[in-house]
PDB file of C-alpha atoms and ligand atoms in Angstrom:
ATOM      1  CA  MET A   1      -5.782  72.356 -36.940  1.00 72.00           C
ATOM      2  CA  ASN A   2      -8.672  70.066 -37.904  1.00 89.00           C
ATOM      3  CA  ASP A   3     -10.866  71.798 -40.479  1.00 96.00           C
ATOM      4  CA  HIS A   4     -13.497  69.007 -40.398  1.00 96.00           C
ATOM      5  CA  VAL A   5     -13.475  68.797 -44.194  1.00 97.00           C
ATOM      6  CA  ILE A   6     -14.223  65.334 -45.546  1.00 97.00           C
ATOM      7  CA  ASP A   7     -14.493  63.807 -48.979  1.00 97.00           C
ATOM      8  CA  GLN A   8     -17.992  64.333 -50.364  1.00 98.00           C
ATOM      9  CA  GLY A   9     -18.201  60.690 -51.369  1.00 98.00           C
ATOM     10  CA  PHE A  10     -20.013  61.717 -54.518  1.00 97.00           C
ATOM     11  CA  ASP A  11     -19.852  58.289 -56.171  1.00 97.00           C
ATOM     12  CA  ALA A  12     -21.474  56.673 -53.162  1.00 97.00           C
ATOM     13  CA  TYR A  13     -24.820  58.473 -53.551  1.00 98.00           C
ATOM     14  CA  THR A  14     -27.557  56.058 -54.566  1.00 97.00           C
ATOM     15  CA  ASP A  15     -30.189  56.661 -57.231  1.00 97.00           C
ATOM     16  CA  SER A  16     -32.814  57.097 -54.550  1.00 97.00           C
ATOM     17  CA  GLU A  17     -30.691  59.726 -52.792  1.00 97.00           C
ATOM     18  CA  HIS A  18     -30.373  61.682 -56.040  1.00 97.00           C
ATOM     19  CA  ALA A  19     -34.118  61.244 -56.470  1.00 96.00           C
ATOM     20  CA  VAL A  20     -34.774  62.855 -53.062  1.00 96.00           C
ATOM     21  CA  TRP A  21     -32.729  65.864 -54.184  1.00 96.00           C
ATOM     22  CA  ARG A  22     -34.632  66.083 -57.468  1.00 95.00           C
ATOM     23  CA  THR A  23     -37.999  65.893 -55.731  1.00 95.00           C
ATOM     24  CA  LEU A  24     -37.071  68.684 -53.320  1.00 95.00           C
ATOM     25  CA  PHE A  25     -35.387  70.728 -56.040  1.00 95.00           C
ATOM     26  CA  GLU A  26     -38.353  70.589 -58.393  1.00 93.00           C
ATOM     27  CA  ARG A  27     -40.837  71.320 -55.641  1.00 94.00           C
ATOM     28  CA  GLN A  28     -38.981  74.391 -54.398  1.00 95.00           C
ATOM     29  CA  SER A  29     -38.022  75.624 -57.874  1.00 93.00           C
ATOM     30  CA  LYS A  30     -41.729  75.828 -58.732  1.00 93.00           C
ATOM     31  CA  LEU A  31     -42.654  77.549 -55.496  1.00 96.00           C
ATOM     32  CA  LEU A  32     -39.896  80.144 -55.375  1.00 96.00           C
ATOM     33  CA  PRO A  33     -40.315  82.456 -58.402  1.00 94.00           C
ATOM     34  CA  GLY A  34     -42.307  85.436 -57.109  1.00 96.00           C
ATOM     35  CA  ARG A  35     -41.555  84.431 -53.516  1.00 98.00           C
ATOM     36  CA  ALA A  36     -37.759  84.242 -53.306  1.00 98.00           C
ATOM     37  CA  ALA A  37     -35.558  87.280 -53.837  1.00 98.00           C
ATOM     38  CA  PRO A  38     -34.547  87.743 -57.491  1.00 96.00           C
ATOM     39  CA  GLU A  39     -30.896  87.278 -56.486  1.00 95.00           C
ATOM     40  CA  PHE A  40     -31.724  83.877 -55.040  1.00 96.00           C
ATOM     41  CA  VAL A  41     -33.663  82.797 -58.114  1.00 95.00           C
ATOM     42  CA  GLU A  42     -30.746  83.955 -60.265  1.00 94.00           C
ATOM     43  CA  GLY A  43     -28.205  82.004 -58.199  1.00 95.00           C
ATOM     44  CA  LEU A  44     -30.425  78.954 -58.292  1.00 94.00           C
ATOM     45  CA  LYS A  45     -30.016  78.719 -62.073  1.00 91.00           C
ATOM     46  CA  ALA A  46     -26.342  77.895 -61.620  1.00 87.00           C
ATOM     47  CA  LEU A  47     -27.311  75.066 -59.306  1.00 85.00           C
ATOM     48  CA  GLY A  48     -29.756  73.684 -61.835  1.00 77.00           C
ATOM     49  CA  VAL A  49     -27.103  73.829 -64.543  1.00 69.00           C
ATOM     50  CA  ALA A  50     -24.499  72.152 -62.348  1.00 67.00           C
ATOM     51  CA  ALA A  51     -26.476  69.020 -61.602  1.00 70.00           C
ATOM     52  CA  ASP A  52     -29.549  66.944 -62.143  1.00 88.00           C
ATOM     53  CA  GLY A  53     -29.248  65.461 -58.675  1.00 95.00           C
ATOM     54  CA  ILE A  54     -27.090  66.091 -55.632  1.00 96.00           C
ATOM     55  CA  PRO A  55     -24.385  68.407 -56.996  1.00 96.00           C
ATOM     56  CA  ASN A  56     -20.771  67.379 -57.164  1.00 96.00           C
ATOM     57  CA  PHE A  57     -19.179  69.901 -54.808  1.00 96.00           C
ATOM     58  CA  GLU A  58     -15.964  70.216 -56.822  1.00 96.00           C
ATOM     59  CA  ALA A  59     -17.775  70.971 -60.069  1.00 94.00           C
ATOM     60  CA  LEU A  60     -20.192  73.378 -58.378  1.00 95.00           C
ATOM     61  CA  SER A  61     -17.300  75.087 -56.571  1.00 97.00           C
ATOM     62  CA  ASP A  62     -15.550  75.751 -59.870  1.00 96.00           C
ATOM     63  CA  ILE A  63     -18.628  77.640 -61.104  1.00 95.00           C
ATOM     64  CA  LEU A  64     -19.112  79.465 -57.810  1.00 97.00           C
ATOM     65  CA  GLU A  65     -15.459  80.397 -57.493  1.00 97.00           C
ATOM     66  CA  ALA A  66     -15.507  82.005 -60.927  1.00 97.00           C
ATOM     67  CA  ALA A  67     -18.458  84.149 -59.800  1.00 96.00           C
ATOM     68  CA  THR A  68     -17.538  85.275 -56.270  1.00 98.00           C
ATOM     69  CA  GLY A  69     -14.406  83.423 -55.145  1.00 98.00           C
ATOM     70  CA  TRP A  70     -16.319  81.040 -52.867  1.00 98.00           C
ATOM     71  CA  ARG A  71     -15.976  77.259 -52.797  1.00 98.00           C
ATOM     72  CA  ILE A  72     -17.975  74.691 -50.903  1.00 97.00           C
ATOM     73  CA  VAL A  73     -16.384  71.953 -48.812  1.00 98.00           C
ATOM     74  CA  ALA A  74     -17.970  68.749 -47.537  1.00 98.00           C
ATOM     75  CA  VAL A  75     -18.523  68.192 -43.821  1.00 98.00           C
ATOM     76  CA  ALA A  76     -20.310  65.432 -41.907  1.00 96.00           C
ATOM     77  CA  GLY A  77     -22.671  67.827 -40.098  1.00 93.00           C
ATOM     78  CA  LEU A  78     -22.470  70.879 -37.855  1.00 91.00           C
ATOM     79  CA  VAL A  79     -18.876  71.859 -37.149  1.00 93.00           C
ATOM     80  CA  PRO A  80     -17.469  73.725 -34.114  1.00 93.00           C
ATOM     81  CA  ASP A  81     -18.043  77.485 -34.195  1.00 93.00           C
ATOM     82  CA  ASP A  82     -14.400  78.436 -34.621  1.00 93.00           C
ATOM     83  CA  VAL A  83     -14.025  75.999 -37.516  1.00 95.00           C
ATOM     84  CA  PHE A  84     -17.187  77.297 -39.172  1.00 96.00           C
ATOM     85  CA  PHE A  85     -16.096  80.928 -38.887  1.00 95.00           C
ATOM     86  CA  ARG A  86     -12.626  80.202 -40.250  1.00 96.00           C
ATOM     87  CA  HIS A  87     -14.143  78.539 -43.310  1.00 98.00           C
ATOM     88  CA  LEU A  88     -16.437  81.497 -43.957  1.00 98.00           C
ATOM     89  CA  ALA A  89     -13.647  84.014 -43.504  1.00 97.00           C
ATOM     90  CA  ASN A  90     -11.715  82.100 -46.169  1.00 98.00           C
ATOM     91  CA  ARG A  91     -14.707  81.978 -48.523  1.00 98.00           C
ATOM     92  CA  ARG A  92     -15.394  78.290 -48.008  1.00 98.00           C
ATOM     93  CA  PHE A  93     -18.947  77.270 -47.202  1.00 98.00           C
ATOM     94  CA  PRO A  94     -19.229  73.958 -45.301  1.00 98.00           C
ATOM     95  CA  VAL A  95     -21.954  71.757 -46.796  1.00 98.00           C
ATOM     96  CA  THR A  96     -23.232  68.606 -45.113  1.00 98.00           C
ATOM     97  CA  ASN A  97     -22.723  65.679 -47.477  1.00 98.00           C
ATOM     98  CA  TRP A  98     -25.679  63.438 -46.580  1.00 97.00           C
ATOM     99  CA  ILE A  99     -29.279  63.805 -47.698  1.00 97.00           C
ATOM    100  CA  ARG A 100     -32.522  63.269 -45.779  1.00 96.00           C
ATOM    101  CA  LYS A 101     -34.634  60.149 -46.175  1.00 95.00           C
ATOM    102  CA  PRO A 102     -37.694  60.169 -48.471  1.00 94.00           C
ATOM    103  CA  GLU A 103     -39.978  60.241 -45.401  1.00 93.00           C
ATOM    104  CA  GLN A 104     -38.267  63.439 -44.132  1.00 93.00           C
ATOM    105  CA  LEU A 105     -38.975  65.701 -47.098  1.00 93.00           C
ATOM    106  CA  ASP A 106     -40.756  68.334 -45.030  1.00 89.00           C
ATOM    107  CA  TYR A 107     -39.029  68.268 -41.715  1.00 81.00           C
ATOM    108  CA  LEU A 108     -35.495  67.838 -40.530  1.00 85.00           C
ATOM    109  CA  GLN A 109     -33.848  68.945 -37.287  1.00 82.00           C
ATOM    110  CA  GLU A 110     -30.327  69.345 -38.623  1.00 90.00           C
ATOM    111  CA  PRO A 111     -29.018  70.635 -41.919  1.00 94.00           C
ATOM    112  CA  ASP A 112     -28.484  68.171 -44.768  1.00 97.00           C
ATOM    113  CA  VAL A 113     -27.070  68.707 -48.264  1.00 97.00           C
ATOM    114  CA  PHE A 114     -30.375  70.054 -49.523  1.00 97.00           C
ATOM    115  CA  HIS A 115     -30.623  72.752 -46.870  1.00 97.00           C
ATOM    116  CA  ASP A 116     -26.938  73.659 -47.063  1.00 97.00           C
ATOM    117  CA  CYS A 117     -26.545  73.570 -50.813  1.00 97.00           C
ATOM    118  CA  PHE A 118     -29.949  74.591 -52.176  1.00 97.00           C
ATOM    119  CA  GLY A 119     -30.559  77.002 -49.296  1.00 97.00           C
ATOM    120  CA  HIS A 120     -27.198  78.728 -49.004  1.00 98.00           C
ATOM    121  CA  VAL A 121     -25.256  78.402 -52.248  1.00 97.00           C
ATOM    122  CA  PRO A 122     -27.498  80.514 -54.555  1.00 97.00           C
ATOM    123  CA  MET A 123     -26.994  83.659 -52.453  1.00 97.00           C
ATOM    124  CA  LEU A 124     -23.236  83.057 -52.492  1.00 97.00           C
ATOM    125  CA  PHE A 125     -23.411  83.861 -56.210  1.00 97.00           C
ATOM    126  CA  ASN A 126     -24.409  87.419 -55.281  1.00 95.00           C
ATOM    127  CA  PRO A 127     -21.261  89.573 -54.860  1.00 95.00           C
ATOM    128  CA  VAL A 128     -22.553  91.728 -51.992  1.00 94.00           C
ATOM    129  CA  PHE A 129     -23.967  88.778 -50.087  1.00 95.00           C
ATOM    130  CA  ALA A 130     -20.814  86.780 -50.724  1.00 97.00           C
ATOM    131  CA  ASP A 131     -18.757  89.546 -49.119  1.00 96.00           C
ATOM    132  CA  TYR A 132     -21.197  89.773 -46.209  1.00 95.00           C
ATOM    133  CA  MET A 133     -20.763  86.077 -45.479  1.00 97.00           C
ATOM    134  CA  ALA A 134     -16.970  86.342 -45.446  1.00 97.00           C
ATOM    135  CA  ALA A 135     -17.137  89.423 -43.207  1.00 96.00           C
ATOM    136  CA  TYR A 136     -19.468  87.486 -40.930  1.00 97.00           C
ATOM    137  CA  GLY A 137     -16.841  84.755 -40.627  1.00 97.00           C
ATOM    138  CA  ARG A 138     -14.203  87.272 -39.551  1.00 97.00           C
ATOM    139  CA  GLY A 139     -16.712  88.828 -37.164  1.00 97.00           C
ATOM    140  CA  GLY A 140     -17.441  85.398 -35.730  1.00 97.00           C
ATOM    141  CA  MET A 141     -13.834  84.787 -34.828  1.00 97.00           C
ATOM    142  CA  LYS A 142     -13.793  88.162 -33.112  1.00 97.00           C
ATOM    143  CA  ALA A 143     -17.073  87.508 -31.277  1.00 97.00           C
ATOM    144  CA  LEU A 144     -15.670  84.243 -29.931  1.00 96.00           C
ATOM    145  CA  ASN A 145     -12.753  86.128 -28.413  1.00 96.00           C
ATOM    146  CA  LEU A 146     -15.118  88.723 -26.940  1.00 97.00           C
ATOM    147  CA  GLY A 147     -17.532  86.165 -25.507  1.00 95.00           C
ATOM    148  CA  ALA A 148     -20.297  87.533 -27.737  1.00 97.00           C
ATOM    149  CA  LEU A 149     -21.131  84.530 -29.873  1.00 95.00           C
ATOM    150  CA  LYS A 150     -24.730  84.375 -28.728  1.00 95.00           C
ATOM    151  CA  LEU A 151     -25.335  87.952 -29.848  1.00 97.00           C
ATOM    152  CA  LEU A 152     -23.727  87.485 -33.247  1.00 96.00           C
ATOM    153  CA  ALA A 153     -25.388  84.107 -33.861  1.00 95.00           C
ATOM    154  CA  ARG A 154     -28.780  85.818 -33.702  1.00 97.00           C
ATOM    155  CA  LEU A 155     -27.755  88.048 -36.590  1.00 97.00           C
ATOM    156  CA  TYR A 156     -26.957  84.983 -38.709  1.00 97.00           C
ATOM    157  CA  TRP A 157     -30.245  83.421 -37.743  1.00 97.00           C
ATOM    158  CA  TYR A 158     -32.418  86.417 -38.587  1.00 98.00           C
ATOM    159  CA  THR A 159     -30.626  87.251 -41.838  1.00 97.00           C
ATOM    160  CA  VAL A 160     -28.750  84.360 -43.455  1.00 97.00           C
ATOM    161  CA  GLU A 161     -31.214  81.712 -42.253  1.00 97.00           C
ATOM    162  CA  PHE A 162     -34.567  83.504 -41.947  1.00 98.00           C
ATOM    163  CA  GLY A 163     -34.206  86.853 -43.672  1.00 98.00           C
ATOM    164  CA  LEU A 164     -36.859  88.637 -45.733  1.00 98.00           C
ATOM    165  CA  ILE A 165     -36.219  91.486 -48.168  1.00 98.00           C
ATOM    166  CA  ARG A 166     -38.509  94.258 -49.360  1.00 98.00           C
ATOM    167  CA  THR A 167     -38.495  94.719 -53.145  1.00 97.00           C
ATOM    168  CA  GLU A 168     -40.498  96.886 -55.562  1.00 96.00           C
ATOM    169  CA  ASP A 169     -42.701  93.895 -56.180  1.00 96.00           C
ATOM    170  CA  GLY A 170     -43.300  93.113 -52.519  1.00 97.00           C
ATOM    171  CA  LEU A 171     -41.737  90.999 -49.793  1.00 98.00           C
ATOM    172  CA  ARG A 172     -39.381  88.226 -50.827  1.00 98.00           C
ATOM    173  CA  ILE A 173     -37.489  85.542 -48.910  1.00 98.00           C
ATOM    174  CA  TYR A 174     -33.737  85.049 -49.046  1.00 98.00           C
ATOM    175  CA  GLY A 175     -32.963  83.161 -45.808  1.00 98.00           C
ATOM    176  CA  ALA A 176     -31.708  79.630 -46.395  1.00 97.00           C
ATOM    177  CA  GLY A 177     -33.926  78.145 -43.699  1.00 96.00           C
ATOM    178  CA  ILE A 178     -37.001  79.493 -45.470  1.00 97.00           C
ATOM    179  CA  VAL A 179     -36.149  78.881 -49.115  1.00 97.00           C
ATOM    180  CA  SER A 180     -35.253  75.256 -48.390  1.00 96.00           C
ATOM    181  CA  SER A 181     -38.575  74.624 -46.595  1.00 96.00           C
ATOM    182  CA  ARG A 182     -41.829  74.222 -48.488  1.00 95.00           C
ATOM    183  CA  GLY A 183     -43.954  75.034 -45.452  1.00 96.00           C
ATOM    184  CA  GLU A 184     -42.036  78.056 -44.244  1.00 96.00           C
ATOM    185  CA  THR A 185     -41.796  79.534 -47.756  1.00 97.00           C
ATOM    186  CA  THR A 186     -45.508  80.278 -47.745  1.00 97.00           C
ATOM    187  CA  PHE A 187     -45.869  80.696 -43.970  1.00 97.00           C
ATOM    188  CA  SER A 188     -43.235  83.436 -43.744  1.00 98.00           C
ATOM    189  CA  LEU A 189     -44.795  85.470 -46.556  1.00 98.00           C
ATOM    190  CA  GLU A 190     -48.489  84.740 -46.392  1.00 97.00           C
ATOM    191  CA  ASP A 191     -49.499  83.698 -42.871  1.00 98.00           C
ATOM    192  CA  GLU A 192     -50.955  86.411 -40.633  1.00 96.00           C
ATOM    193  CA  SER A 193     -49.425  85.208 -37.386  1.00 96.00           C
ATOM    194  CA  PRO A 194     -45.691  86.025 -37.594  1.00 98.00           C
ATOM    195  CA  ASN A 195     -44.336  89.525 -36.983  1.00 98.00           C
ATOM    196  CA  ARG A 196     -42.482  91.078 -39.908  1.00 98.00           C
ATOM    197  CA  LEU A 197     -40.282  93.835 -38.556  1.00 98.00           C
ATOM    198  CA  ALA A 198     -37.854  96.239 -40.179  1.00 98.00           C
ATOM    199  CA  PHE A 199     -34.214  95.204 -39.863  1.00 98.00           C
ATOM    200  CA  ASP A 200     -32.565  96.679 -36.774  1.00 97.00           C
ATOM    201  CA  LEU A 201     -29.125  95.309 -35.988  1.00 98.00           C
ATOM    202  CA  LEU A 202     -29.005  95.863 -32.226  1.00 97.00           C
ATOM    203  CA  ARG A 203     -32.623  94.782 -31.811  1.00 98.00           C
ATOM    204  CA  ILE A 204     -31.873  91.529 -33.646  1.00 98.00           C
ATOM    205  CA  MET A 205     -28.816  90.784 -31.541  1.00 98.00           C
ATOM    206  CA  ARG A 206     -31.041  90.951 -28.438  1.00 97.00           C
ATOM    207  CA  THR A 207     -33.658  88.566 -29.777  1.00 98.00           C
ATOM    208  CA  ASP A 208     -33.825  84.866 -28.906  1.00 97.00           C
ATOM    209  CA  TYR A 209     -34.893  82.436 -31.610  1.00 96.00           C
ATOM    210  CA  ILE A 210     -36.698  79.146 -31.883  1.00 92.00           C
ATOM    211  CA  ILE A 211     -35.203  76.222 -33.722  1.00 90.00           C
ATOM    212  CA  ASP A 212     -38.017  73.690 -33.611  1.00 88.00           C
ATOM    213  CA  HIS A 213     -40.840  75.336 -35.548  1.00 91.00           C
ATOM    214  CA  TYR A 214     -41.609  78.236 -37.877  1.00 95.00           C
ATOM    215  CA  GLN A 215     -40.360  81.625 -36.725  1.00 97.00           C
ATOM    216  CA  GLN A 216     -42.669  84.009 -34.863  1.00 97.00           C
ATOM    217  CA  THR A 217     -40.707  87.018 -36.070  1.00 98.00           C
ATOM    218  CA  TYR A 218     -38.945  87.762 -39.359  1.00 98.00           C
ATOM    219  CA  PHE A 219     -36.747  90.787 -39.944  1.00 98.00           C
ATOM    220  CA  VAL A 220     -36.961  92.577 -43.281  1.00 98.00           C
ATOM    221  CA  ILE A 221     -34.032  94.285 -45.002  1.00 98.00           C
ATOM    222  CA  ASP A 222     -34.386  96.802 -47.844  1.00 97.00           C
ATOM    223  CA  SER A 223     -31.205  95.746 -49.610  1.00 95.00           C
ATOM    224  CA  TYR A 224     -28.087  93.650 -49.108  1.00 93.00           C
ATOM    225  CA  ASP A 225     -26.152  96.915 -49.041  1.00 92.00           C
ATOM    226  CA  GLN A 226     -28.200  97.967 -46.022  1.00 95.00           C
ATOM    227  CA  LEU A 227     -27.223  94.728 -44.310  1.00 94.00           C
ATOM    228  CA  PHE A 228     -23.593  95.068 -45.262  1.00 93.00           C
ATOM    229  CA  ASP A 229     -23.390  98.743 -44.241  1.00 94.00           C
ATOM    230  CA  ALA A 230     -25.065  98.137 -40.880  1.00 96.00           C
ATOM    231  CA  THR A 231     -22.619  95.362 -40.060  1.00 96.00           C
ATOM    232  CA  ARG A 232     -19.483  97.194 -41.209  1.00 96.00           C
ATOM    233  CA  PRO A 233     -18.677  99.007 -37.906  1.00 97.00           C
ATOM    234  CA  ASP A 234     -16.642  97.393 -35.157  1.00 97.00           C
ATOM    235  CA  PHE A 235     -19.135  95.446 -33.018  1.00 98.00           C
ATOM    236  CA  THR A 236     -17.039  95.646 -29.832  1.00 98.00           C
ATOM    237  CA  PRO A 237     -18.999  98.615 -28.377  1.00 98.00           C
ATOM    238  CA  TYR A 238     -22.302  97.015 -29.480  1.00 98.00           C
ATOM    239  CA  TYR A 239     -21.471  93.868 -27.560  1.00 98.00           C
ATOM    240  CA  ALA A 240     -20.560  95.888 -24.468  1.00 97.00           C
ATOM    241  CA  GLN A 241     -23.856  97.762 -24.723  1.00 97.00           C
ATOM    242  CA  LEU A 242     -26.014  94.673 -25.272  1.00 97.00           C
ATOM    243  CA  LYS A 243     -24.474  92.187 -22.846  1.00 95.00           C
ATOM    244  CA  PRO A 244     -26.098  93.615 -19.676  1.00 96.00           C
ATOM    245  CA  LEU A 245     -29.536  93.926 -21.333  1.00 96.00           C
ATOM    246  CA  PRO A 246     -32.169  91.188 -20.985  1.00 95.00           C
ATOM    247  CA  SER A 247     -32.867  89.275 -24.175  1.00 97.00           C
ATOM    248  CA  LEU A 248     -36.139  89.709 -26.044  1.00 98.00           C
ATOM    249  CA  SER A 249     -38.431  86.754 -26.612  1.00 97.00           C
ATOM    250  CA  PRO A 250     -38.964  85.508 -30.186  1.00 97.00           C
ATOM    251  CA  ASP A 251     -42.546  86.800 -30.383  1.00 96.00           C
ATOM    252  CA  GLN A 252     -42.066  90.150 -28.659  1.00 97.00           C
ATOM    253  CA  VAL A 253     -42.920  93.391 -30.463  1.00 97.00           C
ATOM    254  CA  LEU A 254     -41.587  96.664 -29.046  1.00 96.00           C
ATOM    255  CA  PRO A 255     -43.219 100.097 -29.413  1.00 96.00           C
ATOM    256  CA  THR A 256     -40.114 101.130 -31.358  1.00 95.00           C
ATOM    257  CA  ASP A 257     -40.390  98.256 -33.877  1.00 96.00           C
ATOM    258  CA  GLU A 258     -41.487  99.103 -37.396  1.00 96.00           C
ATOM    259  CA  ARG A 259     -43.978  96.560 -38.663  1.00 96.00           C
ATOM    260  CA  ILE A 260     -43.729  95.813 -42.353  1.00 92.00           C
TER     261      ILE A 260
HETATM  262  N1  LIG B   1     -18.234  94.349 -38.211  1.00 73.85           N
HETATM  263  C1  LIG B   1     -18.399  93.227 -37.360  1.00 73.85           C
HETATM  264  C2  LIG B   1     -17.445  93.269 -36.158  1.00 73.85           C
HETATM  265  O1  LIG B   1     -16.667  94.153 -36.006  1.00 73.85           O
HETATM  266  C3  LIG B   1     -18.176  91.938 -38.107  1.00 73.85           C
HETATM  267  C4  LIG B   1     -19.330  91.491 -38.926  1.00 73.85           C
HETATM  268  C5  LIG B   1     -19.402  91.757 -40.291  1.00 73.85           C
HETATM  269  C6  LIG B   1     -20.348  90.805 -38.360  1.00 73.85           C
HETATM  270  C7  LIG B   1     -20.463  91.325 -41.042  1.00 73.85           C
HETATM  271  C8  LIG B   1     -21.414  90.378 -39.105  1.00 73.85           C
HETATM  272  C9  LIG B   1     -21.477  90.629 -40.434  1.00 73.85           C
HETATM  273  O2  LIG B   1     -17.490  92.383 -35.361  1.00 73.85           O
HETATM  274 CO1   CO B   2     -28.273  76.946 -42.823  1.00 73.85          CO
END
């Protein structure tokens, strides 16, 4: 079966493409200490060591594999759901190989190598998060069979992509969609407008999300163990319970929600 893996084409990157990576990398690396979760900042060091430009996926994978057993594989862009889940279940993270143009530093509709690699790879150095991602892949294959993809995709969105975590020192970001975006890094933490609600698995799986601007609601976990523990049970009964319920809009706050 086609796994959609391609050659990264590392030697084909131009100097200006590496320069786009460096610009984004330096900008975010300055912004993130004190804003990103300590585990993200820790994982980011490995990325800085691996490359002074777009990382070579093979070399980076060797470092990552030694830490948590994960490797990254090159893809041309978004891959079909079943393919994506199978990669995750086998501890392979698909990373888009191309990089945005210099005039797209702040906004991009689809993931590029900066989002995928800078945004996702640092957390894959964290053992608990690394296991969560693999479990998510197995859960994804199951959700496909149960016709529950939409419900499970919301969990990915509100944790892996746009998750916040509460630490002793205050709120921190760990979601890849936030940490790879200069604007959303400060918006998600400092702006008054978005809702910041305590993590609630079933509540999240009912909640629609927006893909074309900053989120109106972020969900806050207390620890990666909390996330992992909440997602450990068999989701089959959850899906059955949630399917007949109407979905919640991205900006909705319920009386039962705990604001953070
Ligand atoms: N436990 C979930 C299930 O049975 C799978 C899962 C694990 C989903 C981790 C998300 C994250 O479907
Ligand atoms: Co992503």
